[in-house]
mmCIF file of C-alpha atoms in Angstrom:
data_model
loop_
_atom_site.group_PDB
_atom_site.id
_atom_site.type_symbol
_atom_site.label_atom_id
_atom_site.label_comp_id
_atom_site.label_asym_id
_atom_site.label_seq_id
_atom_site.Cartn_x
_atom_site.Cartn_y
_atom_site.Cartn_z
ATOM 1 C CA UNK A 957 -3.989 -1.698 -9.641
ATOM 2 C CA UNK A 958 -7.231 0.305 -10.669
ATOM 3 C CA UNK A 959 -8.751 -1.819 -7.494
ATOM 4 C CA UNK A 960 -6.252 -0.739 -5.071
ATOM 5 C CA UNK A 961 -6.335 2.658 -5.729
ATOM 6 C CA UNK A 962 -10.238 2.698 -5.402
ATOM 7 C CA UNK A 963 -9.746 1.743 -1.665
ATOM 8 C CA UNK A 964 -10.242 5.112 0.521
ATOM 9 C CA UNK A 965 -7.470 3.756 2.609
ATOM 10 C CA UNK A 966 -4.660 3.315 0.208
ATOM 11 C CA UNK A 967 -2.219 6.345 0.448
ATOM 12 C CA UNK A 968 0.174 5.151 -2.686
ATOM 13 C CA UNK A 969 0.395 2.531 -5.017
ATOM 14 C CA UNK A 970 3.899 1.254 -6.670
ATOM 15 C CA UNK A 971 4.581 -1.485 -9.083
ATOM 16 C CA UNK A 972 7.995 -2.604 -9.222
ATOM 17 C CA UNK A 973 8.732 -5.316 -11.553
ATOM 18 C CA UNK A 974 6.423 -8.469 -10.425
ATOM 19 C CA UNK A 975 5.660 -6.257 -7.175
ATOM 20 C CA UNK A 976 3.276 -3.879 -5.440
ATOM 21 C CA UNK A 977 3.765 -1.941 -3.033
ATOM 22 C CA UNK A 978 0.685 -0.195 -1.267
ATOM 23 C CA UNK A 979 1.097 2.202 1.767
ATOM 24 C CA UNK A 980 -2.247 2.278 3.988
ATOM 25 C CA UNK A 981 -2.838 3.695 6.724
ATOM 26 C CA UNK A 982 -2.938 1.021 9.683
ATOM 27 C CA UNK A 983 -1.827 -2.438 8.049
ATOM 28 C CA UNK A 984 -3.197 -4.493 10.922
ATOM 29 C CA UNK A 985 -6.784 -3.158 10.346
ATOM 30 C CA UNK A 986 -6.796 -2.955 6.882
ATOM 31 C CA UNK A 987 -4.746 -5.396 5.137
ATOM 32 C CA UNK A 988 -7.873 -7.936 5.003
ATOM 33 C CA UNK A 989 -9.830 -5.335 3.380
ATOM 34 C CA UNK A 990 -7.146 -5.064 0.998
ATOM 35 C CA UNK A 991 -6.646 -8.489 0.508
ATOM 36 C CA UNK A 992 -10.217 -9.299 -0.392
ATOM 37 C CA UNK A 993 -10.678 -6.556 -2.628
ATOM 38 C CA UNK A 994 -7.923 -8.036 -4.571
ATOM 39 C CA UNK A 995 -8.993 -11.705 -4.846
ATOM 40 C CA UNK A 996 -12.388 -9.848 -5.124
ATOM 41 C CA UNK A 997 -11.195 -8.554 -8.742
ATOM 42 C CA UNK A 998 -9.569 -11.886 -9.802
ATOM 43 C CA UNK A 999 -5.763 -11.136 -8.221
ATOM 44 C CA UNK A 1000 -3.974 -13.488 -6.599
ATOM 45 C CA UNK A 1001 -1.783 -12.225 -3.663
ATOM 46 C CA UNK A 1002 0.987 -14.913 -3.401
ATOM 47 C CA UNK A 1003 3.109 -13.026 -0.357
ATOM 48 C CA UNK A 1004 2.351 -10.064 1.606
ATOM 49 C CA UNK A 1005 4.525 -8.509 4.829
ATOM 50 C CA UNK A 1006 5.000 -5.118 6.033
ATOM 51 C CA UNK A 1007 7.613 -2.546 5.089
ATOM 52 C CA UNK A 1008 8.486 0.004 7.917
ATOM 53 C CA UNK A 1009 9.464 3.559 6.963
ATOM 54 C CA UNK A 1010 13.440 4.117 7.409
ATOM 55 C CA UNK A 1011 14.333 7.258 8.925
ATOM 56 C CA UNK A 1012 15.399 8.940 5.384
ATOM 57 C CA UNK A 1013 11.413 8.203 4.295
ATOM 58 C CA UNK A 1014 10.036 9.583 7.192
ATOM 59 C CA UNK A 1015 12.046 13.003 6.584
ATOM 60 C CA UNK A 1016 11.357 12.888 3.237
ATOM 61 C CA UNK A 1017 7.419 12.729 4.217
ATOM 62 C CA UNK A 1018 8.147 15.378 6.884
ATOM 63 C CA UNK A 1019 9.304 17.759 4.093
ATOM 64 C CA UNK A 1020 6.767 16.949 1.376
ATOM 65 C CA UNK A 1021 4.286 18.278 3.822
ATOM 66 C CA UNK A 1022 6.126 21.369 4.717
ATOM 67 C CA UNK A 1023 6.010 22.159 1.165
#
């Protein structure tokens, strides 16, 4: 996890149970970076896909922001 968070374009980090979930900021560009930073280090990255904000996280983002 140290890894991932090293990456400049990693926004969060989450483990949940046998999980991660990392939020960057453009998947298709950066995923590969991601990827080989984490095989890099010894990881093993068994599945990976893309999780799209729902409306509910967006407003929640909207309003962290505002303050």
């Amino acid at each position: 996890m140290k890894v991932i968070r090293s990456l400049k374009f990693v926004r969060d980090v989450q483990r949940i149970d046998d999980k991660m979930i990392v939020r960057v900021e453009n998947p298709e560009e950066q995923n590969p970076d991601l990827i080989k930073a984490v095989i890099k280090a010894g990881g093993k990255i068994i599945f990976l896909t893309e999780l799209r904000p729902t409306l509910k996280d967006i407003y929640f983002e909207i309003v962290k922001e505002k303050g």
